[in-house]
Coordinates of C-alpha atoms and ligand atoms in Angstrom, one line a residue:
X1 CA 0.0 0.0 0.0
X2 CA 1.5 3.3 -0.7
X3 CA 1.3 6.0 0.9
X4 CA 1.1 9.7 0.0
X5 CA 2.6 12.5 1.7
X6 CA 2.0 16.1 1.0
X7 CA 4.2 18.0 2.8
X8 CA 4.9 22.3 2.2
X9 CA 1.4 22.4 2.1
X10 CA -1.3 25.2 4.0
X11 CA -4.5 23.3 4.9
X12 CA -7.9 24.4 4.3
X13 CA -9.4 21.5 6.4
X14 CA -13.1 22.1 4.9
X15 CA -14.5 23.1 8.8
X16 CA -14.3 26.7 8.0
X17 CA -11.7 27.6 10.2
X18 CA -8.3 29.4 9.5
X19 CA -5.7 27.9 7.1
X20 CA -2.7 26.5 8.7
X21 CA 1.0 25.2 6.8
X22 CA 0.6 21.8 7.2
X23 CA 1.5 18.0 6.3
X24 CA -1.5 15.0 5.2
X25 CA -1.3 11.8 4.4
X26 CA -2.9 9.5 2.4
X27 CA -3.1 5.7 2.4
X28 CA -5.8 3.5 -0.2
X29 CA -8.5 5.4 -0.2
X30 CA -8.5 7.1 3.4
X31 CA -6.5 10.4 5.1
X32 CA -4.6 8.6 7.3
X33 CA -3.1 11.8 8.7
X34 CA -3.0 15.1 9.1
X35 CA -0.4 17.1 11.1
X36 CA 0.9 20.8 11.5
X37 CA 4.3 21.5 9.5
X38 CA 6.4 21.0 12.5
X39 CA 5.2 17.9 13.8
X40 CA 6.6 16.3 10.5
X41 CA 4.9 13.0 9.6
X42 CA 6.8 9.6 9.1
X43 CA 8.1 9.5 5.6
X44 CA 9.2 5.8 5.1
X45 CA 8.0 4.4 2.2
X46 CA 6.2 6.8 1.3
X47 CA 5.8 9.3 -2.0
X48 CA 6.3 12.8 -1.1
X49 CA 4.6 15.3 -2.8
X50 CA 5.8 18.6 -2.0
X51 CA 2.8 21.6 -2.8
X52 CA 5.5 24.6 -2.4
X53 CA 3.1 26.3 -0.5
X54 CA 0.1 25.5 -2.2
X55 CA -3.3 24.6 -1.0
X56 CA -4.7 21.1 0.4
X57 CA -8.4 21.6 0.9
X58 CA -11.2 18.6 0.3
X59 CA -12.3 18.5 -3.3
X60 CA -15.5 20.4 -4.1
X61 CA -19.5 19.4 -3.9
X62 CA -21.5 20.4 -6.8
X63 CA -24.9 20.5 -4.8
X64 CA -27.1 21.4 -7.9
X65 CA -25.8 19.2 -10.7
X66 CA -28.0 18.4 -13.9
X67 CA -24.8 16.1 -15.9
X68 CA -27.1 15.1 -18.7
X69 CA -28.3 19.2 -19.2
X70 CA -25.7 18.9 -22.1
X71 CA -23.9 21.9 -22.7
X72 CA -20.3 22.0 -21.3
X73 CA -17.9 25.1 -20.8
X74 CA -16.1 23.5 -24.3
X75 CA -18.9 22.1 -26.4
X76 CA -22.1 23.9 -27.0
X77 CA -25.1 21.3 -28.0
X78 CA -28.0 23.2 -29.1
X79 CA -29.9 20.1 -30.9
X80 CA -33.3 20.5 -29.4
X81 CA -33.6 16.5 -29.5
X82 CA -30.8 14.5 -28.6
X83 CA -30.9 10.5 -29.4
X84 CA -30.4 8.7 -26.1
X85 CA -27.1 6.9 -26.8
X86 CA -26.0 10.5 -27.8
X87 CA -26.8 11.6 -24.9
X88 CA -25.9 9.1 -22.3
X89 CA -22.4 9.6 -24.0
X90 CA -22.2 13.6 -23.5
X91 CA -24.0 13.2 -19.7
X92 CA -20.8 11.2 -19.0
X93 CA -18.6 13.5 -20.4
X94 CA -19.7 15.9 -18.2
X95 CA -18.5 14.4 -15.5
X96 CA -15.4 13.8 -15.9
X97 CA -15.6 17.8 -17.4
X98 CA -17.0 18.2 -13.2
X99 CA -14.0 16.4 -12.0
X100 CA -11.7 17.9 -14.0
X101 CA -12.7 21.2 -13.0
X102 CA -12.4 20.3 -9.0
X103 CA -15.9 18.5 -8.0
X104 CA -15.2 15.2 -6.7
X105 CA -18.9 14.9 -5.6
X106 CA -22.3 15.8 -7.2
X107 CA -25.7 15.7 -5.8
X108 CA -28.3 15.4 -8.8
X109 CA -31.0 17.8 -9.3
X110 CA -32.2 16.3 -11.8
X111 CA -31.7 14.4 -14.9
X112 CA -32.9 14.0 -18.5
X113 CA -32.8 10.0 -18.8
X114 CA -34.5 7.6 -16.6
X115 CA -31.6 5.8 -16.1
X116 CA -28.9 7.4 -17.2
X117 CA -27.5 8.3 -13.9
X118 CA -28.2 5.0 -12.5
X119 CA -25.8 4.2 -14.9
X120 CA -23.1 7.1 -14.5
X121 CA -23.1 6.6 -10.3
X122 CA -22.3 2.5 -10.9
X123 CA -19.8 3.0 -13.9
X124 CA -17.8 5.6 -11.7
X125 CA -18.1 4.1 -8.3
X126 CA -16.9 1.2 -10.4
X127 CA -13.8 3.0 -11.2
X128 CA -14.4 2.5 -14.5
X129 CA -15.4 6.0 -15.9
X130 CA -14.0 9.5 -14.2
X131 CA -16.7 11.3 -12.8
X132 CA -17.9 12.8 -9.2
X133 CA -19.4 10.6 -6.6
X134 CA -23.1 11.1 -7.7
X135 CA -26.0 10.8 -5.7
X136 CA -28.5 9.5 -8.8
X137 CA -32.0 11.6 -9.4
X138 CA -35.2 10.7 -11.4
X139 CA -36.0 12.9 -14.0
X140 CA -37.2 16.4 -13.0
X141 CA -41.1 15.5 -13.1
X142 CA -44.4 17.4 -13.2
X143 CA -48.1 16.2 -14.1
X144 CA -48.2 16.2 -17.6
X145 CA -45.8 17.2 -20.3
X146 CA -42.4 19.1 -19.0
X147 CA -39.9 20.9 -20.7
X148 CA -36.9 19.6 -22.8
X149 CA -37.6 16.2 -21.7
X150 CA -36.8 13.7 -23.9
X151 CA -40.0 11.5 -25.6
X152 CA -37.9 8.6 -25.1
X153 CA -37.6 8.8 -21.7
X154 CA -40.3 7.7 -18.8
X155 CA -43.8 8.7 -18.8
X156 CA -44.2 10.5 -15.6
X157 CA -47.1 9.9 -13.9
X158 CA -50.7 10.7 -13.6
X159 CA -52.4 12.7 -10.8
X160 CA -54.0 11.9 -7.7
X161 CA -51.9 10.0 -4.7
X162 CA -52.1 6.9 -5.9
X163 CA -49.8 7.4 -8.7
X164 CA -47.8 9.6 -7.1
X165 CA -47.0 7.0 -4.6
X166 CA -46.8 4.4 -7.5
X167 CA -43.9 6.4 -9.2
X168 CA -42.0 7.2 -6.3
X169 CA -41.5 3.6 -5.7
X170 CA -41.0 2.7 -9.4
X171 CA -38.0 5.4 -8.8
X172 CA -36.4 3.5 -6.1
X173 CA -36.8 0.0 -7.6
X174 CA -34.5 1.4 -9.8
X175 CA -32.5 2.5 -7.7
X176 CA -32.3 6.3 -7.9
X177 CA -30.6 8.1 -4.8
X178 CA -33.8 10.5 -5.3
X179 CA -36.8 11.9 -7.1
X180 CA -37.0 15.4 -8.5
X181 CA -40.3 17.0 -8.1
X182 CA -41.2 20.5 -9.6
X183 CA -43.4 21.4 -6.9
X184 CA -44.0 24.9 -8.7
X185 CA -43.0 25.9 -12.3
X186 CA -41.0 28.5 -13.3
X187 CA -41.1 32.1 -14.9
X188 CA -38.4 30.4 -17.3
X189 CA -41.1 28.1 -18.5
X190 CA -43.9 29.7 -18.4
X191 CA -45.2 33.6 -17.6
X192 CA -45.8 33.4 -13.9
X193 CA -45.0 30.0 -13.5
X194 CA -42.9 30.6 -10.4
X195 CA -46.1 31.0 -8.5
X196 CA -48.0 28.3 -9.8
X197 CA -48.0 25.0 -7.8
X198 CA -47.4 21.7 -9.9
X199 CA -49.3 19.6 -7.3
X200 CA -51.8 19.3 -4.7
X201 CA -51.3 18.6 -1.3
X202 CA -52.4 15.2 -1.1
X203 CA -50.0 14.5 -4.0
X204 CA -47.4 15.4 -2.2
X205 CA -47.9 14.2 0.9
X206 CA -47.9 11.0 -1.1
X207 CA -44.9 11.2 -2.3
X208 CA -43.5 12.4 1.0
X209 CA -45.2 9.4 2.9
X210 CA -44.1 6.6 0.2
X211 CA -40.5 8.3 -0.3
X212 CA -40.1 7.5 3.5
X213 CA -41.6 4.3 3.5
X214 CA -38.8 3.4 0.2
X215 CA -35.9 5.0 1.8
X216 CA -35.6 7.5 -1.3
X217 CA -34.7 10.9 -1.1
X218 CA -36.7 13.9 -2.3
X219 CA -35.9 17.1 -3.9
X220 CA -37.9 19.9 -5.4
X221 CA -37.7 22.9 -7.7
X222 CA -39.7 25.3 -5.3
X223 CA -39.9 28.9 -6.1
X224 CA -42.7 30.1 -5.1
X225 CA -43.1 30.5 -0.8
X226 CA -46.0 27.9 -1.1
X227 CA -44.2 25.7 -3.0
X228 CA -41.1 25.8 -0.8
X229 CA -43.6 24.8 2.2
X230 CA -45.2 21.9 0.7
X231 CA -41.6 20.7 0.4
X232 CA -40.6 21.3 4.1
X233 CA -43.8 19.9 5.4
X234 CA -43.6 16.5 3.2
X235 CA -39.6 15.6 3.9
X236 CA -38.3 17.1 1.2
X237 CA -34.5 16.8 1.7
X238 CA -33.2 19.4 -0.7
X239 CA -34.9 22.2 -1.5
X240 CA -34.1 24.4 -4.9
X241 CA -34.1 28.0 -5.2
X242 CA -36.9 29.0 -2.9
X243 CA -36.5 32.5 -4.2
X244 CA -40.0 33.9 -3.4
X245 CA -39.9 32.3 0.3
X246 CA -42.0 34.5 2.5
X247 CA -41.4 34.8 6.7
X248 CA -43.7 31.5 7.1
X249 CA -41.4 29.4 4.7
X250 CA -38.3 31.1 6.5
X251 CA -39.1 29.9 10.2
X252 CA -40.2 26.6 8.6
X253 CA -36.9 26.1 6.6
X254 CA -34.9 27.2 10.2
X255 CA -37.2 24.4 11.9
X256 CA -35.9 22.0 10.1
X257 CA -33.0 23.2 9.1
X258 CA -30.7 19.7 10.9
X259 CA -32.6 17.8 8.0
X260 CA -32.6 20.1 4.8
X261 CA -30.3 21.8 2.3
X262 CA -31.0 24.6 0.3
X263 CA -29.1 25.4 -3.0
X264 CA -30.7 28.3 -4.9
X265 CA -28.8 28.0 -8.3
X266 CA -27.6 31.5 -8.3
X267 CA -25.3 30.5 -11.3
X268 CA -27.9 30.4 -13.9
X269 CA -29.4 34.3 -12.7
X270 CA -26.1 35.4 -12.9
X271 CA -25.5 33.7 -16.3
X272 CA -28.2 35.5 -17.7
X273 CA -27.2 38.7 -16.6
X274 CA -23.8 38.2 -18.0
X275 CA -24.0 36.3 -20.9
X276 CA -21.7 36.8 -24.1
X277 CA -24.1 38.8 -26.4
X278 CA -23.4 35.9 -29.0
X279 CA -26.3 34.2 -27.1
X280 CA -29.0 36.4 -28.1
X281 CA -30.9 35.9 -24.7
X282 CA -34.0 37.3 -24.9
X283 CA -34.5 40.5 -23.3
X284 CA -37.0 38.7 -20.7
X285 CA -34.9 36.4 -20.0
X286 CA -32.1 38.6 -18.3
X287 CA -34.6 40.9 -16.8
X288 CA -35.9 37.4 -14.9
X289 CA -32.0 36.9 -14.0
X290 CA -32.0 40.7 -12.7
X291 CA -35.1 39.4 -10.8
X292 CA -34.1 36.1 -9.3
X293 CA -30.8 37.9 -8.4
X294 CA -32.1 40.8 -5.9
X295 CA -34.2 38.3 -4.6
X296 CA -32.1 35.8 -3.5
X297 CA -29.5 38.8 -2.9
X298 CA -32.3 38.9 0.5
X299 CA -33.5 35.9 0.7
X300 CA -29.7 33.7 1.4
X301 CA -28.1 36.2 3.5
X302 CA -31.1 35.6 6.0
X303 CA -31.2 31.6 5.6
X304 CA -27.5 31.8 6.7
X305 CA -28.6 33.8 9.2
X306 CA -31.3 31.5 10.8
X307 CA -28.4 28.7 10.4
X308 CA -30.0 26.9 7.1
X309 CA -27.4 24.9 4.8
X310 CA -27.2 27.0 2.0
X311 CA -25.0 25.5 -0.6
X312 CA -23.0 26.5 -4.1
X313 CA -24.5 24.5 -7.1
X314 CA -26.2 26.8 -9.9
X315 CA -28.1 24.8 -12.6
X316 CA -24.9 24.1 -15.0
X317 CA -25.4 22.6 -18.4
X318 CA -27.1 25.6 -20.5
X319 CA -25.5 27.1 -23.1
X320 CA -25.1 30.4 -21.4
X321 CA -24.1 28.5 -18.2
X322 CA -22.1 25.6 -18.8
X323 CA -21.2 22.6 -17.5
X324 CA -17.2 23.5 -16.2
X325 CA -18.0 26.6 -14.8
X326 CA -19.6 25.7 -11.4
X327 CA -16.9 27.2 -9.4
X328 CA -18.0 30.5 -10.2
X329 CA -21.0 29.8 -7.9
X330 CA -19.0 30.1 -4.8
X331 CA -17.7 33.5 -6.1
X332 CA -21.1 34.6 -6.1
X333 CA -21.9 33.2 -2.3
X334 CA -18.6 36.0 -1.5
X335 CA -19.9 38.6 -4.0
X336 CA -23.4 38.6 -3.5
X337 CA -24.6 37.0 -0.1
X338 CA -21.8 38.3 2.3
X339 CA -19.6 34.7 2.8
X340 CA -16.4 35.1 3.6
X341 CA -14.4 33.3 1.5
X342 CA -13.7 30.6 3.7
X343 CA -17.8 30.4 4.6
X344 CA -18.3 29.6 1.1
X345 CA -15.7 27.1 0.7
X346 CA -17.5 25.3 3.9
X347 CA -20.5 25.2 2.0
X348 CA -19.2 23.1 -0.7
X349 CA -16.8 20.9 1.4
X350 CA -18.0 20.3 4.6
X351 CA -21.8 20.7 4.0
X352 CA -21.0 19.1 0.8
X353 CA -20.2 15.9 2.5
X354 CA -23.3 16.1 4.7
X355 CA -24.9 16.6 1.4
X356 CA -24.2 13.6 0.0
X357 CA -25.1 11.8 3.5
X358 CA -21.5 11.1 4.3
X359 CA -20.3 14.0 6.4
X360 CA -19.1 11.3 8.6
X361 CA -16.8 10.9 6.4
X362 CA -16.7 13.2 3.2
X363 CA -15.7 16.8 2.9
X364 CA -13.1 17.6 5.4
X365 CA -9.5 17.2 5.6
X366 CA -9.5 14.7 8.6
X367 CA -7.5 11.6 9.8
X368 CA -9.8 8.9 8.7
X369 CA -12.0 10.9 6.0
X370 CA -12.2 9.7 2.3
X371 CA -9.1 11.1 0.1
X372 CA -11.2 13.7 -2.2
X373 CA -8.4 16.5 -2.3
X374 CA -7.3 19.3 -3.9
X375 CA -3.7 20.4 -4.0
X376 CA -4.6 24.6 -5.4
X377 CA -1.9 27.0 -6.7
X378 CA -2.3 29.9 -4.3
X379 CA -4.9 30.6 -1.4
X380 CA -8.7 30.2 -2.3
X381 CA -9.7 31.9 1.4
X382 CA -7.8 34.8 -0.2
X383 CA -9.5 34.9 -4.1
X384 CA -11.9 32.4 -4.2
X385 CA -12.0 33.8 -8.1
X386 CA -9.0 30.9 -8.1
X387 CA -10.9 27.8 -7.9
X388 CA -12.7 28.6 -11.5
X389 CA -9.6 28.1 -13.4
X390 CA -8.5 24.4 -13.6
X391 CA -4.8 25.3 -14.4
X392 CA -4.7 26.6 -10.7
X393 CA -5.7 22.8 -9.3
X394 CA -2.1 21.5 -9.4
X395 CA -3.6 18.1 -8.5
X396 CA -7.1 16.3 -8.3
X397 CA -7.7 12.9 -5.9
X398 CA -10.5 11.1 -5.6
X399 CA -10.6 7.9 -3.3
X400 CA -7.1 8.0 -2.6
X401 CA -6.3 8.2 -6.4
X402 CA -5.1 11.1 -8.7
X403 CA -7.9 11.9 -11.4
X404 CA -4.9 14.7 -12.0
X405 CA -1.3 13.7 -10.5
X406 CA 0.7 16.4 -9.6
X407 CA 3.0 18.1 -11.8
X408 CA 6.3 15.5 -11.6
X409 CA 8.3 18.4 -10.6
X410 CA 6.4 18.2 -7.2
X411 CA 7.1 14.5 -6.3
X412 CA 9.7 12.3 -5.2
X413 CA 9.8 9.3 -3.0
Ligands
ZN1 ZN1 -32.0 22.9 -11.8

């Protein structure tokens, strides 16, 4: 078994707290140790890597990933249908484009394929494609017909409890990690559509009681403030934008706020505010970025507040906001909801192990924790702005093994 030393290092240990210069170790797929410079860990045997300063912090959580929305930061798919062999191919690419660019986990809001990321989770975890460790979700359902999914993909469901509860348990006979419910629609799908509600009570309720009864996770697009309390009041784990959420859905989100995560995809407002004029976004659109922006602008600051998990994850995958650039969401946590750098970075580390139900384990840099690491050129609780350029991550592990080695000019044994 070899072991891994990286030694000339400054820790970011994922808790939040300050950066120290430190040594870690890594042994299989486990931290094995982790020590301040001076107490100098035991070298025998082992590969040194030397970081010459840089950073060793726990790789990133993408808390808001959609890997089969198909555009990536280097390939722009605009076909409005996409065969499904096509597109199983390009949802896999983009995750090794995930990895590559520092996320070493995703939690799925949502796919396009029944089963696609059934099949993504078992290939990676099978170490035999690259990719994040993926928590699988259904496809992003309503009643009825929903946008940009694909014909040859899964039914859905029809209304009333029953089936509700019937396709909530289809969905974990598969074997997804989670079903994604649009609770209300969207202003980007409809006019007004952020206020209306998808489903009705008992519906939901369904799906909250079968869901438990399955031992499958639920997640919801929620905008509007009613639509944010169905979730919280039916076990919905993870809860998606909640950008109208009044006072009521506030002190209900704080209630429960050991049990839930919130990740309000600011990515994809601020995409639309700032996208290359190339894209010819309709004027509508940006004005609902401008929108969503000032709203969450309020609403996160005071989540944080009331002690709610508020993580980075923004709705990757369109053209305007592609898949590659989900760093840039933790940026925005610094520039436009008052975290400090380090605050934001905690977010996608050490909430983004709890996350993935494995903050026992995931998302720190801690004797004993999974080796998901990042070795960084320079000091992210300085510029965050740092993590959105992959030449700055010097080396990517994953498990205990390099998805990116370090430069060879780093190591020696
Ligand atoms: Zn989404």
């Amino acid at each position: 078994m070899t072991r891994i030393i990286f030694t000339n290092v400054v820790i970011f240990d994922g808790t939040g707290a300050m950066s120290y210069p430190g040594e870690g170790a890594v042994a299989d797929s486990r931290i094995v140790a982790v020590a301040p410079a001076a107490a100098k860990l035991d070298r025998s045997g082992a590969e040194i890597v030397d970081g010459g300063g840089a950073t060793l912090m726990p790789g990133m959580v993408e808390a808001h990933a959609h890997l089969s929305w198909p555009c990536a930061y280097d390939r722009l798919v605009t076909a409005k249908s996409i065969p499904p062999e096509e597109h199983l191919l390009i949802t896999a690419r983009n995750a090794r484009i995930t990895l590559d660019h520092g996320f070493t986990s995703a939690y799925s809001a949502g796919s396009l394929g029944t089963r696609f990321e059934i099949a993504l989770r078992d290939e990676i975890d099978g170490g035999w494609l690259p990719g994040p460790r993926l928590k699988a979700s259904s496809i992003e359902r309503a009643p009825g017909a929903v946008f940009c999914i694909p014909q040859t993909q899964d039914a859905g469901h029809g209304r009333g409890a029953q089936a509700m509860r019937a396709y909530i348990k289809s969905c974990a006979d598969l074997g997804l990690d989670s079903v994604k419910l649009l609770l209300s629609g969207d202003d980007n799908f409809t006019p007004n559509g952020s206020q209306e509600l998808a489903y009705g009570e008992d519906e939901v309720a369904a799906a909250g009681d079968e869901a438990e009864k399955r031992g499958i996770w639920l997640a919801c697009h929620a905008q509007a403030a009613e639509a944010v309390k169905l979730g919280v009041r039916h076990g919905f784990r993870v809860l998606y934008h909640c950008s109208y959420a009044d006072v009521e859905a506030l002190d209900m989100l704080e209630a429960k706020k050991s049990e839930i995560f919130v990740a309000p995809a600011v990515g994809l407002a601020h995409a639309a505010i700032h996208a290359d004029p190339s894209f010819n976004l309709p004027p509508a659109l940006v004005a609902r970025g401008h929108k969503i922006l000032a709203l969450q602008r309020a609403l996160v600051p005071e989540l944080r507040r009331r002690g709610v998990r508020v993580l980075p994850g923004g709705d990757y995958g369109f053209p305007h906001n592609p898949i590659g650039r989900n760093a840039r969401d933790l940026a925005l946590f610094v520039e436009h909801f008052g975290y400090s750098p380090a605050e934001a970075l905690m977010a996608a580390t050490k909430w983004g192990g709890e996350i993935m139900d494995m903050g026992d384990e995931l998302g720190l840099v801690k004797e004993g924790y999974l080796a998901d690491l990042l070795l960084v050129d320079g000091d992210p609780t300085a510029d965050i702005a740092i993590l959105q350029d992959k030449a700055r991550l010097l080396m990517i592990m994953k498990d205990g093994a390099y998805h990116k080695a370090p430069p060879v000019s780093l190591t020696r044994s």
